Coordinates of C-alpha atoms and ligand atoms in Angstrom, one line a residue:
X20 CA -124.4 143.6 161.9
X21 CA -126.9 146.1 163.6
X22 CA -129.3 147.8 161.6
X23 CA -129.2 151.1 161.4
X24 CA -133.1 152.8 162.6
X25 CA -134.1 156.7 161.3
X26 CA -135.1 158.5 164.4
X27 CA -137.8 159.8 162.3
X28 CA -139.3 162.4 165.5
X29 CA -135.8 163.4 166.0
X30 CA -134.9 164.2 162.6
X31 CA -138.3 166.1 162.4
X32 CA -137.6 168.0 165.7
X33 CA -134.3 169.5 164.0
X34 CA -136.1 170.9 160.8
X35 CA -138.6 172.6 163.4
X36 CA -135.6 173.2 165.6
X37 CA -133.5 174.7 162.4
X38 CA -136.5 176.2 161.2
X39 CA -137.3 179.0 164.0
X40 CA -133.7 180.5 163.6
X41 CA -135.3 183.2 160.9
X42 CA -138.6 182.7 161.1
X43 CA -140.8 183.7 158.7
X44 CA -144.7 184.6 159.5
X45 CA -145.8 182.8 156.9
X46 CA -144.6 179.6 158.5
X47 CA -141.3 179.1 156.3
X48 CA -137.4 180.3 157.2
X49 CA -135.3 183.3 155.8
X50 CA -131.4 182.7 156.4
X51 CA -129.7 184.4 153.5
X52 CA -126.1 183.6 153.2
X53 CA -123.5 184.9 155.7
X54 CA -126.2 186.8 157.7
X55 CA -126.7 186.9 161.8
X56 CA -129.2 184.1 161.4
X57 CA -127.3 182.0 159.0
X58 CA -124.5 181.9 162.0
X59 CA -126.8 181.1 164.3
X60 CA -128.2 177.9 161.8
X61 CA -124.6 176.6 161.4
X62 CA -123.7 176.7 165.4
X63 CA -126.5 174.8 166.0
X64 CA -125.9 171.9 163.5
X65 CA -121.9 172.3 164.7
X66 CA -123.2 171.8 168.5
X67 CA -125.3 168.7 167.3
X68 CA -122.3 167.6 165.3
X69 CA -120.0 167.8 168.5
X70 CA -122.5 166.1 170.8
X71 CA -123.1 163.5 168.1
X72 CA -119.3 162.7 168.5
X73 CA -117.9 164.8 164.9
X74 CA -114.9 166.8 164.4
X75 CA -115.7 169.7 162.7
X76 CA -113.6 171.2 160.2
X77 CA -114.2 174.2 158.4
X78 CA -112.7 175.6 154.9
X79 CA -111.8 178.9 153.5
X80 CA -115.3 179.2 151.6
X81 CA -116.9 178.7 155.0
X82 CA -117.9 174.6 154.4
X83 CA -118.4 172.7 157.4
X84 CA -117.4 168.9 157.7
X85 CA -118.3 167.6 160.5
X86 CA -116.6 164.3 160.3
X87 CA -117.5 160.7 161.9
X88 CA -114.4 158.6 162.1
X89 CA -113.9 155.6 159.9
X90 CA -112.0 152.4 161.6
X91 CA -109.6 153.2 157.9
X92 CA -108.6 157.2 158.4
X93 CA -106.6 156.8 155.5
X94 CA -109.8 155.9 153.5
X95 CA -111.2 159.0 151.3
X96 CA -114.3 160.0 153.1
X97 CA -118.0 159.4 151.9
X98 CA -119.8 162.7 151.9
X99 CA -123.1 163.7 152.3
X100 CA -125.3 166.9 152.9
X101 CA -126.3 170.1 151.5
X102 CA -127.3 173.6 152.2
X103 CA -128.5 175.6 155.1
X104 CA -129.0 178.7 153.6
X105 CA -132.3 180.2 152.4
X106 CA -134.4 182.2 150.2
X107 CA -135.8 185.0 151.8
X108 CA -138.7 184.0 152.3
X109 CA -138.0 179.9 151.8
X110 CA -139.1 177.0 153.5
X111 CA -138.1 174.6 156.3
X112 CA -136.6 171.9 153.7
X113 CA -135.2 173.1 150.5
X114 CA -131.3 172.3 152.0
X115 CA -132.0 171.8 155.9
X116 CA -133.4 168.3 155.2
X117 CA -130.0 166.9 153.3
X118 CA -128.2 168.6 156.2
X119 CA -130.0 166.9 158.9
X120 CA -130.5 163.7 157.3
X121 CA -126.7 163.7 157.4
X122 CA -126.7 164.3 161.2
X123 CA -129.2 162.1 161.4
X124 CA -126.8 159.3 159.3
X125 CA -124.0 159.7 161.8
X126 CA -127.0 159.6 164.7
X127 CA -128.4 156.4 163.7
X128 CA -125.3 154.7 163.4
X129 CA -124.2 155.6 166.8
X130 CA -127.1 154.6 168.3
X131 CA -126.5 150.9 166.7
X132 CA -122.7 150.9 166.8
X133 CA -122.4 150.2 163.3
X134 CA -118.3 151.6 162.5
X135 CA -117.9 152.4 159.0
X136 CA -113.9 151.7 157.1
X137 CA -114.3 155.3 155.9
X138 CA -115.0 158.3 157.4
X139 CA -118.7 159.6 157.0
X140 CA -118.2 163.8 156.6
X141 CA -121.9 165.8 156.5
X142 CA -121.4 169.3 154.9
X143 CA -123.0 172.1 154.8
X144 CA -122.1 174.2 151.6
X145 CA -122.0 177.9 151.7
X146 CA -123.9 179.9 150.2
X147 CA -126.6 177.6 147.7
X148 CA -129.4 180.3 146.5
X149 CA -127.5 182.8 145.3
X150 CA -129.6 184.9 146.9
X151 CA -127.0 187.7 148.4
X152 CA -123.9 187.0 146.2
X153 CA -125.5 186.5 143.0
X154 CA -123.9 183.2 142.4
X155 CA -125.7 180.4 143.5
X156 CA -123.5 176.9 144.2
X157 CA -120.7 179.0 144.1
X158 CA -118.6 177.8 147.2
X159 CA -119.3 173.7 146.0
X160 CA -118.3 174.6 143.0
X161 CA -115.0 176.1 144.2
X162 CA -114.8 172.9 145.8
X163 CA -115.0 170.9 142.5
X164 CA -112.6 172.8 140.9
X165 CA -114.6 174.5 139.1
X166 CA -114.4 178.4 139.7
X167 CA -111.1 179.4 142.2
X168 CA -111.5 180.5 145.6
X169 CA -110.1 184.1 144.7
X170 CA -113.4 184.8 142.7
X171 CA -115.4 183.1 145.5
X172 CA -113.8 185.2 148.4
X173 CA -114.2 188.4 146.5
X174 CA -117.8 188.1 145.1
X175 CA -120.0 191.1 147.0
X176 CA -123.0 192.2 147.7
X177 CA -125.6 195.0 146.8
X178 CA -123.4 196.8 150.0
X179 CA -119.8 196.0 148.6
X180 CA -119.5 193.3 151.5
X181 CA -117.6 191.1 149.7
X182 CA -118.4 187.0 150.9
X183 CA -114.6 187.1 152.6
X184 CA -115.5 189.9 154.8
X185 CA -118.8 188.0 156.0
X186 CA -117.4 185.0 156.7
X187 CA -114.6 186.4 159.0
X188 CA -117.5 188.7 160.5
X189 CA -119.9 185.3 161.2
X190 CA -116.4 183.3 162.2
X191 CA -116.7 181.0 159.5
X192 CA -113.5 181.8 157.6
X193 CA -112.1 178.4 157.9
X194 CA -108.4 177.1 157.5
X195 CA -108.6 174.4 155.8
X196 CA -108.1 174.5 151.5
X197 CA -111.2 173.7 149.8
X198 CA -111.6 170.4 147.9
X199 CA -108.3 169.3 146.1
X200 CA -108.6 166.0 147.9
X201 CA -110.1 162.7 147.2
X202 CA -113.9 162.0 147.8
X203 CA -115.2 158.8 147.6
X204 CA -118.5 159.7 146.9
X205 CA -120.9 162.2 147.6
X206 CA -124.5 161.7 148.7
X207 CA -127.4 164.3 148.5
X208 CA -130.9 164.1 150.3
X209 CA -133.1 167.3 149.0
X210 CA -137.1 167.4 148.7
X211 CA -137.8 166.9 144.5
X212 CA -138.9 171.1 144.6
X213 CA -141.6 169.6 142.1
X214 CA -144.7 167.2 142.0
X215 CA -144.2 164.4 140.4
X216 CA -143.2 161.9 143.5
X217 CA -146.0 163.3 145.4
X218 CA -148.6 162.8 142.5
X219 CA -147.4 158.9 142.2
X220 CA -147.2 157.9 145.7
X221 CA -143.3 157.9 145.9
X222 CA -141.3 158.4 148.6
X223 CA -138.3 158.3 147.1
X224 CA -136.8 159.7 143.6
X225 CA -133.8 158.0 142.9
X226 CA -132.1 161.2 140.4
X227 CA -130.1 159.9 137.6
X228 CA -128.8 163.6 136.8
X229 CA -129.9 167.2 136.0
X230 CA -131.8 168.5 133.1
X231 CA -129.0 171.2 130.7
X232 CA -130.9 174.9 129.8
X233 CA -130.3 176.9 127.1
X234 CA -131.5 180.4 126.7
X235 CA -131.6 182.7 123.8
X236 CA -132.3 186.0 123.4
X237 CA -134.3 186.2 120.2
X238 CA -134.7 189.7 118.1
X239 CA -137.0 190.5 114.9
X240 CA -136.4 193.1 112.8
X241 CA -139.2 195.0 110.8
X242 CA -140.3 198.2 110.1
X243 CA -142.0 200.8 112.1
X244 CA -145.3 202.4 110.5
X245 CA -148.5 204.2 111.4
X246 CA -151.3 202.5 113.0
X247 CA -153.8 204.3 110.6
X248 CA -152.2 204.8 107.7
X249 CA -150.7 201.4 106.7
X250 CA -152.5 198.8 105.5
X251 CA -152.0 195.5 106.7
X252 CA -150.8 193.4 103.5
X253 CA -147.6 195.9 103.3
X254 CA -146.9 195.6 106.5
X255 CA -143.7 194.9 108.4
X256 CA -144.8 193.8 112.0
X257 CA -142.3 192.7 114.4
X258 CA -144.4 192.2 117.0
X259 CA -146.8 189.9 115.4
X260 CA -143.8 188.1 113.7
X261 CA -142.2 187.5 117.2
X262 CA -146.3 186.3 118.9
X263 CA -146.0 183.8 115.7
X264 CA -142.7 182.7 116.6
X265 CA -143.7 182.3 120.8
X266 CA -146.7 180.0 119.3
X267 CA -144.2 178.0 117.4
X268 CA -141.6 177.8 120.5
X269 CA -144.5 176.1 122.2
X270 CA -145.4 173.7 119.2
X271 CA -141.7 172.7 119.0
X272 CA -141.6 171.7 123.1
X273 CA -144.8 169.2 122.2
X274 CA -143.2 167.9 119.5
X275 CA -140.5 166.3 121.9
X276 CA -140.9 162.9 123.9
X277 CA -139.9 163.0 126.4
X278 CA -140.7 166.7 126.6
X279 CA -138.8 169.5 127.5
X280 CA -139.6 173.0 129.3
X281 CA -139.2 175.5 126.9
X282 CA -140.4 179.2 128.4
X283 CA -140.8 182.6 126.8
X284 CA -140.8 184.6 129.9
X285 CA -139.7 188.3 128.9
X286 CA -141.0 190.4 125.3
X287 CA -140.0 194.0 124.3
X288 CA -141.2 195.8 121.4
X289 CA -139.8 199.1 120.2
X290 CA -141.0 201.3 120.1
X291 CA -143.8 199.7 122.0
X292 CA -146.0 202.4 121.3
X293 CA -150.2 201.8 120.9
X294 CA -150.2 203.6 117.5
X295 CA -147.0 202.5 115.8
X296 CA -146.9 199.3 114.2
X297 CA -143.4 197.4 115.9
X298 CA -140.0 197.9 113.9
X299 CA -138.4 195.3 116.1
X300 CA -139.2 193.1 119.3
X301 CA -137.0 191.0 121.4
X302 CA -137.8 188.5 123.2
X303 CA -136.3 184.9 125.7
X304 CA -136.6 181.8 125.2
X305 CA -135.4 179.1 128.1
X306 CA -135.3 175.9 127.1
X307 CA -134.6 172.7 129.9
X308 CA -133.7 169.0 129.0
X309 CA -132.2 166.0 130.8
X310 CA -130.5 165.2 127.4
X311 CA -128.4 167.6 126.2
X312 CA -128.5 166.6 122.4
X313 CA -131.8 167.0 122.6
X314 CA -131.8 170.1 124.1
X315 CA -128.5 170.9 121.1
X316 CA -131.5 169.3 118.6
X317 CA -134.6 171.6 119.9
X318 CA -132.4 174.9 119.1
X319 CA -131.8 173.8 115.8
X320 CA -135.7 173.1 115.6
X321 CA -136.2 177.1 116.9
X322 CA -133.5 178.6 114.4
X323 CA -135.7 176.7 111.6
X324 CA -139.0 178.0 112.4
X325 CA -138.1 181.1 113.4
X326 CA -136.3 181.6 110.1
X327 CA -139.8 180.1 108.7
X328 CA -142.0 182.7 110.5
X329 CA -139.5 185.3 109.1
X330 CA -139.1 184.3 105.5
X331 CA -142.7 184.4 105.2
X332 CA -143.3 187.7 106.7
X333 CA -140.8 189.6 105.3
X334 CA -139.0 190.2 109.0
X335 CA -135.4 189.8 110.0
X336 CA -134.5 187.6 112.9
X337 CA -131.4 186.9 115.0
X338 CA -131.0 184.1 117.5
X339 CA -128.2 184.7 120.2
X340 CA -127.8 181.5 122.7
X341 CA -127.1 183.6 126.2
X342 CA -126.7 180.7 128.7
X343 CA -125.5 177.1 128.1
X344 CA -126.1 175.0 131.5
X345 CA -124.9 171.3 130.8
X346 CA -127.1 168.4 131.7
X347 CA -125.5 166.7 134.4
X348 CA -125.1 162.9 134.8
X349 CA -124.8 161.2 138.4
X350 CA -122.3 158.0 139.2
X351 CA -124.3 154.7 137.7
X352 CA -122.9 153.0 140.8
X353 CA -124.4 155.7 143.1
X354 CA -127.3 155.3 141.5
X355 CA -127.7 151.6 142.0
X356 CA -126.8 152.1 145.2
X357 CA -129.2 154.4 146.0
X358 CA -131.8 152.4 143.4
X359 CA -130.9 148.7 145.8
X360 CA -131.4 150.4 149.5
X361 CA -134.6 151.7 148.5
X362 CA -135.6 148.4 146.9
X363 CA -134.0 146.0 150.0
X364 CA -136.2 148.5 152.1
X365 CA -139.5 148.1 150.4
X366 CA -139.8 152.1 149.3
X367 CA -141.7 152.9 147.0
X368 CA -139.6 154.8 143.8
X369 CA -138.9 155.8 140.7
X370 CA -136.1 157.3 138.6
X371 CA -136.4 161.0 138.2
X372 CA -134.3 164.2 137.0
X373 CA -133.5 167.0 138.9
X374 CA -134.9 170.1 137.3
X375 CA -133.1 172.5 139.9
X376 CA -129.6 172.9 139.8
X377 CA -128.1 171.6 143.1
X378 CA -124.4 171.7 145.0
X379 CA -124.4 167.8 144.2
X380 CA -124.7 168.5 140.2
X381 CA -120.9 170.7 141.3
X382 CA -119.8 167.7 143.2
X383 CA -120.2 165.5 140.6
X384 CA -117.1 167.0 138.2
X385 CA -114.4 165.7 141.2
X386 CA -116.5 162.2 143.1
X387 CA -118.9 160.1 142.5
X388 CA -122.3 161.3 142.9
X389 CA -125.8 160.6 143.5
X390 CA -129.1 162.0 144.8
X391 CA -132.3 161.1 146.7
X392 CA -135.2 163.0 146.4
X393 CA -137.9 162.6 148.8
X394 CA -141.8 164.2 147.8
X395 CA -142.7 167.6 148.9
X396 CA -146.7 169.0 149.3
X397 CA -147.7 169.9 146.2
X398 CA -143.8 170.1 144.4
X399 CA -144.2 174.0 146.5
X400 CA -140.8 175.1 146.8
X401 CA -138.7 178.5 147.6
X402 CA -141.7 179.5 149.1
X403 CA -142.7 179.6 153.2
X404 CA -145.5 176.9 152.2
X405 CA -142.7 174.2 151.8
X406 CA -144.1 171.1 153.6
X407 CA -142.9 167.5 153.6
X408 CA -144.1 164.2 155.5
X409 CA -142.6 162.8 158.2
X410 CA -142.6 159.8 156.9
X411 CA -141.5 160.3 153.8
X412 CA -138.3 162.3 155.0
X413 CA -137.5 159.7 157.6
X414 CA -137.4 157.1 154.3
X415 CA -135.1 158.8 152.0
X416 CA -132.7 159.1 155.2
X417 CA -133.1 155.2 155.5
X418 CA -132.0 154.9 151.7
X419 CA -129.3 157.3 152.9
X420 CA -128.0 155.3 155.6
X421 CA -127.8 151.8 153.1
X422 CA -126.3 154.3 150.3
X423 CA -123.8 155.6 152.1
X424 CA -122.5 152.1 154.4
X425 CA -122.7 150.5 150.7
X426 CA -119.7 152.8 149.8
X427 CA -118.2 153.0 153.0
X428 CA -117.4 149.4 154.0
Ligands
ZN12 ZN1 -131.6 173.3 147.9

């Protein structure tokens, strides 16, 4: 057989290519969902699909396939791609790279004249930030079965536009229904959004799955009081009892291995005034693991110290979890897959978890799934800084390439 070569200038002219539609002056790209600009990003990827020989079908949620034909049609299709849609002020990667090392798959193949038994379809998913619609993932997701197309169709924006509306508008309100059919697998390129490929000399991350979060809002009760009149041992200080508890949410995420994330990001006293001592402060806690009994295990560990910090300073506390993301496991045979191209090709890599959610973590509740991650400058992402190698990029898309004819012949 042929081998299959990365165009690695050509895949690189397309993310500069893809790039100026929105331009940002900070160098990066702003294409929020169902925009002007986000129409003129998927016509240009359809006109590249078309010229590189794809059919392009589109769904109700606005997904593009653009299929290459498998010698089998009655073969499920191997899938790959990811999102063209932006932050508003995002980068030239965060999406556009698993996009166009799709196009670049079907490219590459041509160019050899390697056929595939299945069918090779590169997507782009609508809508992946969440930026305009409030929910991102949402039209993958509908896809895998997990929300239904009704609640898709009708989510809006701050205007009352309503995702339905824009997609007639753009001319992306596709026929076809979306997802209910057999996949037989589903591939994702993405840059890691983080730094730890970069700071080992990676160039690929072979992701095994998707760190879980909790979140809980956490309040304390005590009593309110005058600044100058109450003395200190009769004292009921919410405020202090809540900075006790935030020191001991960061001793119980070094007490882990491997370690989790655990943030407190957002504090409110009442009545969070300078001269009244605090009858009661609230305050967040979001906690991220790849394992989700740990993560089950480490809110256990808060509920106990908390109640510790309380007992002891004669405070009330209550601990309500407000958001349970699952951890997310990919296929184990994607993941060799992807694991054995990069090691028949000599890349350099390592096993890694996602820490951002992604449309592959939807895709894997209805096919197998897997993802590459390839390093970006400095783990910078959603930001107009986003920067990648050439070369780098250009090897995850090899690993791509191997990944996807593994499960396609
Ligand atoms: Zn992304």
């Amino acid at each position: 057989m042929n081998k299959p070569k990365v165009d690695s200038e050509r895949l690189w002219a397309g993310l500069m290519e893809m790039g100026r539609i929105g331009a940002t002056p900070g160098g990066g790209s702003g294409r929020i969902a169902l925009t002007d600009l986000d129409r003129e990003g998927r016509d240009l990827f359809v006109g590249w699909c078309r010229e590189a020989g794809c059919a392009v079908r589109i769904d109700r949620m606005g997904n593009i396939f653009a299929r290459r034909a498998g010698t089998d049609e009655a073969r499920s299709p191997v899938m790959t791609g990811s999102h063209l849609d932006t932050q508003p002020l995002g980068g030239k990667f965060d999406g556009v790279y698993g996009v166009l090392a799709g196009l670049e798959v079907v490219r590459a193949l041509n160019d050899a004249a390697i056929e595939t038994e299945a069918p090779i379809d590169v997507v782009v998913w609508t809508d992946e930030e969440g930026v305009r619609f409030q929910s991102s993932m949402i039209a993958s997701g509908i896809f895998a079965g997990l929300y239904d197309l009704d609640h898709g169709l009708s989510s809006a924006d701050s205007n009352g536009k309503t995702m339905g509306q824009e997609l007639e508008r753009i001319g992306y309100a596709g026929t076809e229904p979306v997802g209910g059919y057999r996949v037989d697998s589903y591939f994702e390129a993405h840059i890691e959004q983080g730094p730890l490929l970069e700071s080992e000399g990676k160039s690929v991350g072979v992701v095994l799955g998707a760190q879980g979060k909790r979140c809980y809002r956490v309040t304390v009760e005590g009593e309110e009081g005058h600044a100058g009149t109450l003395p200190m041992d009769q004292r009921r200080d919410a405020l202090l009892g809540a900075a006790r508890m935030i020191d001991a949410v960061n001793r119980v995420a070094f007490s882990h291995q491997p370690r989790p994330v655990i943030t407190v990001g957002a504090i409110r006293a009442r009545p969070n005034s300078p001269n009244t001592i605090a009858g009661s402060t609230e305050f967040t806690v979001d906690s991220r693991h790849p394992d989700g009994d740990l993560l089950a295990a480490i809110g256990d560990d808060l509920r106990r110290v908390f109640a510790e910090v309380a007992d002891e300073a004669g405070l009330g506390v209550g601990i309500e979890q407000t958001t349970h993301r699952p951890t997310v496991t990919f296929d184990p045979s994607c993941i060799t897959a992807i694991r054995e191209a990069a090691d028949a090709l000599g890349i350099p890599h390592r096993d890694i978890y996602s820490a951002a959610g992604h449309d592959a973590c939807n895709i894997s509740h209805c096919a197998p799934t897997g993802m590459i991650f390839v390093p970006c400058e400095k783990g910078i992402s959603h930001n107009e800084k986003e920067n990648a190698k050439p070369e780098d990029l250009a090897a995850g898309c090899a690993v791509l390439i191997q990944a996807i004819l593994e499960r396609a012949n």
